[in-house]
Each structure stands twice: as C-alpha cells, then as structure tokens.
JSON list of C-alpha atoms in Angstrom, two decimals:
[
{"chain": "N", "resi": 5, "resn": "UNK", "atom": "CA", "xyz": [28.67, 9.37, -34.67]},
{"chain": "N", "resi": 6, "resn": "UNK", "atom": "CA", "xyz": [25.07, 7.37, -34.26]},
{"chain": "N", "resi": 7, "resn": "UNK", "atom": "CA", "xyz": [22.35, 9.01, -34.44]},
{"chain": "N", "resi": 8, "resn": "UNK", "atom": "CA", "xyz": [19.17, 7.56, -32.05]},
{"chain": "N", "resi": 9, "resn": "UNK", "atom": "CA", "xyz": [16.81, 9.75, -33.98]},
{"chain": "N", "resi": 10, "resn": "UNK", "atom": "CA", "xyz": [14.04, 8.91, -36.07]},
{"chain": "N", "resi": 11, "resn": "UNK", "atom": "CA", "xyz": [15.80, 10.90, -39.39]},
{"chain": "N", "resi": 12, "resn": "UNK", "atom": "CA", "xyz": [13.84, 13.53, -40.82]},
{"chain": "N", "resi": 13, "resn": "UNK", "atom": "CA", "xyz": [12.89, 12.91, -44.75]},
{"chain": "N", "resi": 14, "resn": "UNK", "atom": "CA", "xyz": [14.55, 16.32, -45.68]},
{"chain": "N", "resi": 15, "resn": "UNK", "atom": "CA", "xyz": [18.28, 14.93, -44.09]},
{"chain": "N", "resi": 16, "resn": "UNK", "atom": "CA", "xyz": [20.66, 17.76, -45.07]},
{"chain": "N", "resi": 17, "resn": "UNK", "atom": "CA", "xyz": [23.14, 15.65, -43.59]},
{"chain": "N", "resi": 18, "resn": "UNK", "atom": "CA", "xyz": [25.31, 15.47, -40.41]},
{"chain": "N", "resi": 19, "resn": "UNK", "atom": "CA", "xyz": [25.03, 19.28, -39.34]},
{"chain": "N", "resi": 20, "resn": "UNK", "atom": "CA", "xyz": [21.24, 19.48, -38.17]},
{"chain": "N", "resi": 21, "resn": "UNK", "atom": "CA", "xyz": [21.71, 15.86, -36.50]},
{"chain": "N", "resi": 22, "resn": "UNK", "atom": "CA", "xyz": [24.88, 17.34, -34.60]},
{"chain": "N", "resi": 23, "resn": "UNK", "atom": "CA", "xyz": [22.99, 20.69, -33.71]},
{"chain": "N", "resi": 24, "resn": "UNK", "atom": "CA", "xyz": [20.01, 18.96, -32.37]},
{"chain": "N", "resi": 25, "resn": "UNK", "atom": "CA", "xyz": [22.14, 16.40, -30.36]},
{"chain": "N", "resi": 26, "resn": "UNK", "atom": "CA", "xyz": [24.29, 19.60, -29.06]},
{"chain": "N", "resi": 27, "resn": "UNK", "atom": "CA", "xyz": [21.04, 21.11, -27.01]},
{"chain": "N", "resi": 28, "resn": "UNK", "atom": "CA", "xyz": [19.78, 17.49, -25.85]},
{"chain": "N", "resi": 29, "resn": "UNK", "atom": "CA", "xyz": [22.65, 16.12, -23.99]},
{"chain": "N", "resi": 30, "resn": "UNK", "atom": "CA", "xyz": [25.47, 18.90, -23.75]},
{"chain": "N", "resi": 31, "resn": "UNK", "atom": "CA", "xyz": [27.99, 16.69, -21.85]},
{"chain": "N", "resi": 32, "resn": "UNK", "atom": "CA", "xyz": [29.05, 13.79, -24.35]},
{"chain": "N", "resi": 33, "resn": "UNK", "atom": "CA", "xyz": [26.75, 10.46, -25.45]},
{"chain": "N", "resi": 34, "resn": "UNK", "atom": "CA", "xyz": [23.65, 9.77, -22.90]},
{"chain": "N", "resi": 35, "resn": "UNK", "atom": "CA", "xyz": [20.89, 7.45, -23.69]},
{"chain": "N", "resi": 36, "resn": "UNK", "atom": "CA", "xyz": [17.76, 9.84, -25.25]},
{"chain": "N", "resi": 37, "resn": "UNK", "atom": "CA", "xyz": [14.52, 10.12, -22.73]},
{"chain": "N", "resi": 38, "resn": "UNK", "atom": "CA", "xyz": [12.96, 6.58, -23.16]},
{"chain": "N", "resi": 39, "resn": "UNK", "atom": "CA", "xyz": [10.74, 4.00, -20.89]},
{"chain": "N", "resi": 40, "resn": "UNK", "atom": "CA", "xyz": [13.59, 3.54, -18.74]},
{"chain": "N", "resi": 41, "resn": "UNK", "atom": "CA", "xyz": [15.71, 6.29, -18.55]},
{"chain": "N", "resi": 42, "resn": "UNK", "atom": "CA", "xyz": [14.76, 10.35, -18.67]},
{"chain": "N", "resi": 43, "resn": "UNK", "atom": "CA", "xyz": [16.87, 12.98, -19.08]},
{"chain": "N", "resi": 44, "resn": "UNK", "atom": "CA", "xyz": [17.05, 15.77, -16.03]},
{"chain": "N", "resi": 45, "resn": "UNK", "atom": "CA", "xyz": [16.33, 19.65, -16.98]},
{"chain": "N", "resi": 46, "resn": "UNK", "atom": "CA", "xyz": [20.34, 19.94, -16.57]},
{"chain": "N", "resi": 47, "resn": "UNK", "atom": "CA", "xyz": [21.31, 17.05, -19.19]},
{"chain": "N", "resi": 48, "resn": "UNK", "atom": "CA", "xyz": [22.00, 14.30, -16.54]},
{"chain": "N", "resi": 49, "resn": "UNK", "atom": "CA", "xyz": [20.19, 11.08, -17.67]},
{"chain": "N", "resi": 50, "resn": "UNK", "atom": "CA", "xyz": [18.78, 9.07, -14.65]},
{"chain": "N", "resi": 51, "resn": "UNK", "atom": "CA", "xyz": [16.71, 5.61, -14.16]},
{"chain": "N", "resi": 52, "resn": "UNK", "atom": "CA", "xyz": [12.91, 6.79, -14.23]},
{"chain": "N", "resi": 53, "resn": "UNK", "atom": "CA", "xyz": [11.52, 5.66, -11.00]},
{"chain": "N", "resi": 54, "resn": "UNK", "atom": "CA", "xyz": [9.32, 2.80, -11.47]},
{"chain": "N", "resi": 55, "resn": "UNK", "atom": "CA", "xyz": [5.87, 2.67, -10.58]},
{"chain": "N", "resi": 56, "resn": "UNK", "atom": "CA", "xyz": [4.25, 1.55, -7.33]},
{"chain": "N", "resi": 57, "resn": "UNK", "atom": "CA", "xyz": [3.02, -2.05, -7.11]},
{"chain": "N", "resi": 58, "resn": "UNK", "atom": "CA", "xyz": [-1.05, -1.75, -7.73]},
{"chain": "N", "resi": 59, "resn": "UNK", "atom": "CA", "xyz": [-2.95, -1.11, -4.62]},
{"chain": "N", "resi": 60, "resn": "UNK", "atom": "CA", "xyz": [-6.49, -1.52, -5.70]},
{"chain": "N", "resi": 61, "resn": "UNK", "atom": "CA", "xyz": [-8.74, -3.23, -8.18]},
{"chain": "N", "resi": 62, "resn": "UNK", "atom": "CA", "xyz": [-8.53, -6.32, -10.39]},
{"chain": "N", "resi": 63, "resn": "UNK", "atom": "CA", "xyz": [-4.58, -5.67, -10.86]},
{"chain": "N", "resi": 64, "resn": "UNK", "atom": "CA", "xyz": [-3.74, -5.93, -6.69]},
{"chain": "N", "resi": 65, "resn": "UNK", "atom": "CA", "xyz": [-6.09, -8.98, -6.94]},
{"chain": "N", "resi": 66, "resn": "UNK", "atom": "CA", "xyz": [-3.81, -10.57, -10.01]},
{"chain": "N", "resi": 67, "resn": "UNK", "atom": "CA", "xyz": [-0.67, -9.33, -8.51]},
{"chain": "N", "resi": 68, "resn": "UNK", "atom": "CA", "xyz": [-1.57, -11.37, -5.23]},
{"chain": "N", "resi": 69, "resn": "UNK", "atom": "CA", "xyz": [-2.69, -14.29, -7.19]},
{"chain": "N", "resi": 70, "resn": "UNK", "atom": "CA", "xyz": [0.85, -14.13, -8.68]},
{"chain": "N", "resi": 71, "resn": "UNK", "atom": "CA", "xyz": [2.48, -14.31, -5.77]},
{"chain": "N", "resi": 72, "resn": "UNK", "atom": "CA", "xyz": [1.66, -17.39, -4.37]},
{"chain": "N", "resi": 73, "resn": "UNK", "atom": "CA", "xyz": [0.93, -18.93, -8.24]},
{"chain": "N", "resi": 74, "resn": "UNK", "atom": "CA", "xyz": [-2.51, -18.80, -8.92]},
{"chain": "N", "resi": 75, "resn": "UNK", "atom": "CA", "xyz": [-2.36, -16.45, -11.68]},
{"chain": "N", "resi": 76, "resn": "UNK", "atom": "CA", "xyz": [-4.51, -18.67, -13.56]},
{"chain": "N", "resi": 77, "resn": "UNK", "atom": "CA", "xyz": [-7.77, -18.01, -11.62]},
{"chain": "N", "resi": 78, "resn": "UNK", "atom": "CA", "xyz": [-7.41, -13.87, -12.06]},
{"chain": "N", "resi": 79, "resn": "UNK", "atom": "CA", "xyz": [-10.08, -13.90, -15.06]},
{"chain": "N", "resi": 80, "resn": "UNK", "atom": "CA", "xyz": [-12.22, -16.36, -12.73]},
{"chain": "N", "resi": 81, "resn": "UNK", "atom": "CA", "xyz": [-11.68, -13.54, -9.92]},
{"chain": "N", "resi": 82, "resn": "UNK", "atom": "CA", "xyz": [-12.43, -11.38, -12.24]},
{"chain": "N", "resi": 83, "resn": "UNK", "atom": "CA", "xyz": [-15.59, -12.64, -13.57]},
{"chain": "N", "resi": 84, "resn": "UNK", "atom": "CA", "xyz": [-17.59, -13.39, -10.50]},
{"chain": "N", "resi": 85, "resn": "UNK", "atom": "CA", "xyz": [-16.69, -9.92, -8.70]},
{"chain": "N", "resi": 86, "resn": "UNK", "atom": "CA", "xyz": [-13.60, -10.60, -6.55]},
{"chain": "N", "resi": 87, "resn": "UNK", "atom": "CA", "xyz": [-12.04, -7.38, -7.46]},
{"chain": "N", "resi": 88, "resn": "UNK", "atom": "CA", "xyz": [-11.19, -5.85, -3.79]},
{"chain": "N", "resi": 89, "resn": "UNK", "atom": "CA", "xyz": [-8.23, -6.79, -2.60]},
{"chain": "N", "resi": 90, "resn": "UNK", "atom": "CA", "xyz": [-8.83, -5.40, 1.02]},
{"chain": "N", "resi": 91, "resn": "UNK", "atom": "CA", "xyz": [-11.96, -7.72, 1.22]},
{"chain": "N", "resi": 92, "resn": "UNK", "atom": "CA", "xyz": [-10.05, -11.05, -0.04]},
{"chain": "N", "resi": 93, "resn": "UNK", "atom": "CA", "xyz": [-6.83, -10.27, 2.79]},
{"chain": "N", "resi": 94, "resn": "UNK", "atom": "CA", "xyz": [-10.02, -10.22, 5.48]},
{"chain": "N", "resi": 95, "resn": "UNK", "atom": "CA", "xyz": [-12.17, -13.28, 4.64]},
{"chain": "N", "resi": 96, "resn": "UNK", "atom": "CA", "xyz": [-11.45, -16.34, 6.93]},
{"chain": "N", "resi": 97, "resn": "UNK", "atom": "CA", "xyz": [-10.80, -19.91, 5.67]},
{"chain": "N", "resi": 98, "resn": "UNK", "atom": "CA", "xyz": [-14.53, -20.84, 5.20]},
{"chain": "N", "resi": 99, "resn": "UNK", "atom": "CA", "xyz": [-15.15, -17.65, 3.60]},
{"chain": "N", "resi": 100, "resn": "UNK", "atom": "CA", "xyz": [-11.84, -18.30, 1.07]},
{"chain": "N", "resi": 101, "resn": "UNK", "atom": "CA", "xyz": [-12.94, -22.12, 0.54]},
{"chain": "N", "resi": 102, "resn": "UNK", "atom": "CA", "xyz": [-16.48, -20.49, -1.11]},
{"chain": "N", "resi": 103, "resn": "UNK", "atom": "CA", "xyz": [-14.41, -18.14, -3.29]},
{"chain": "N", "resi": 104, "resn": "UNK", "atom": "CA", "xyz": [-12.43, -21.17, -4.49]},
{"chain": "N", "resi": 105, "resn": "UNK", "atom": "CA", "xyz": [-15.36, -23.08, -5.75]},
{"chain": "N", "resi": 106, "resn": "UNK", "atom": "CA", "xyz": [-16.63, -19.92, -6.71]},
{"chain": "N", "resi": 107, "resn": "UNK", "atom": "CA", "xyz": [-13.83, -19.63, -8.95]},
{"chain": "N", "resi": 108, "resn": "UNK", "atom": "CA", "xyz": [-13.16, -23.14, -10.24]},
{"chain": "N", "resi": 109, "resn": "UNK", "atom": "CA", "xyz": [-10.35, -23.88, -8.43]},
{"chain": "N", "resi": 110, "resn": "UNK", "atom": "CA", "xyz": [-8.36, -26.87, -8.85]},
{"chain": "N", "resi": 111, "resn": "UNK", "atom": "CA", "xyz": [-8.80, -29.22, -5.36]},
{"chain": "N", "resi": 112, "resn": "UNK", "atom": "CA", "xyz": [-4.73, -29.02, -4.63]},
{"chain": "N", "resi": 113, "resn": "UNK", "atom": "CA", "xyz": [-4.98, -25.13, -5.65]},
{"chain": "N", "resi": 114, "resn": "UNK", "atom": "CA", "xyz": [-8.32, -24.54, -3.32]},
{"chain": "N", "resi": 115, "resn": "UNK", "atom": "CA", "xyz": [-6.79, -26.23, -0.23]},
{"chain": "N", "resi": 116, "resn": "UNK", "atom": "CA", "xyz": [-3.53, -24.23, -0.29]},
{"chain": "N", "resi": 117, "resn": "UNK", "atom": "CA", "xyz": [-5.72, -20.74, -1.38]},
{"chain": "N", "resi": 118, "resn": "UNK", "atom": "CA", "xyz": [-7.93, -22.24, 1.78]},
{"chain": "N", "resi": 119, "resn": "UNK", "atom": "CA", "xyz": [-4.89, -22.42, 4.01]},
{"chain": "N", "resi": 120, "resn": "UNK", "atom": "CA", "xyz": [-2.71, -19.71, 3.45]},
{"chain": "N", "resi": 121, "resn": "UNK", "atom": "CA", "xyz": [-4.81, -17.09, 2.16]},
{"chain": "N", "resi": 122, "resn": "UNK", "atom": "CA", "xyz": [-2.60, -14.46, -0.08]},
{"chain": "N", "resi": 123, "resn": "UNK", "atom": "CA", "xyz": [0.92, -15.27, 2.05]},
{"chain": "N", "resi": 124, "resn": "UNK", "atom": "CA", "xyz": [2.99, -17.91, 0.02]},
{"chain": "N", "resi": 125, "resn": "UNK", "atom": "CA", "xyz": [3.45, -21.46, 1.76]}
]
C-alpha cells in the first residue's frame, strides 16, 4: 500500500499509516486534499474550483495584455500608473496611442494596441 504522507520520524510501521488513512478517505484510494483536488466532509474527493480571472489592479491589466500578446509591456504599465483596467477598456484611440509611447511600445505593437484596444485582431 503507498503511503502519500510525509512519514513521521517515530514510524512504528504500517499500523498508524493504515489507521490514519482509514479516517481520511473511508471508501478505498482517493488523491489526499492538495492544490487541485479537496476532499468533501463525507470522503468524496472533488476538483477545487478554480479561481476567478482577476478583475482589478495590475493583474486584470497583465491578464489583458496577455490576451492580445503584449505581455511584455505589463512592468511598463506598471511603472507609469496604468493599473485600472476599467480606465484602459474606456480610453479612445488617441488616448491609447499616448499610453503606447508612454509605455515604450514597439511601432508594430503601438499601432495594433492603437487599433484594437484590449480585443485581439
């Protein structure tokens, strides 16, 4: 039988290992409670839900400059105080053309930031 467990430094062997797995999962082998998985207050182990996407701050901001591959600018955001993702989705192109200077961007990068805003091509 395997044994996910850390083992203790005072092993006695396969009895406390069996004991302890007994009370944790009482019908057969499930995964233990881990980053992916958790196990239910009746023994079932399920899929942990998974987080939201971000909806504010400098992480909505990276995760939109991710989607349409402009990742590389997010510490450029970052650094001259684009950090609202709400205000970036409202400017118009002039306003986004000053924010791509702003940032450094790349001419090619700048006219399709310019163009299409957050929304890929």
């Amino acid at each position: 039988e395997r044994c996910s467990r850390k083992p203790s430094a005072s092993a006695t062997g396969a009895a406390a290992p069996a004991a302890s797995a007994s009370t944790a999962a009482p019908a057969g082998p499930s995964p233990l409670s881990s980053r992916l998985f958790t196990t239910t207050p009746d023994g079932r182990t399920v899929l942990r839900e998974t987080p939201p996407p971000p909806t504010g701050g400098m992480a909505a901001v990276a995760a939109a400059l991710a989607q349409i591959n402009l990742q590389a600018y997010a510490a450029a955001f970052d650094a001259e105080g684009y950090d609202d993702i709400s205000f970036l989705r409202g400017l118009d192109a002039a306003e986004r053309a000053d924010v791509a200077k702003e940032t450094g961007m790349k001419p090619g990068h700048a006219g399709r930031f310019v163009k299409f805003g957050f929304e890929p091509p």
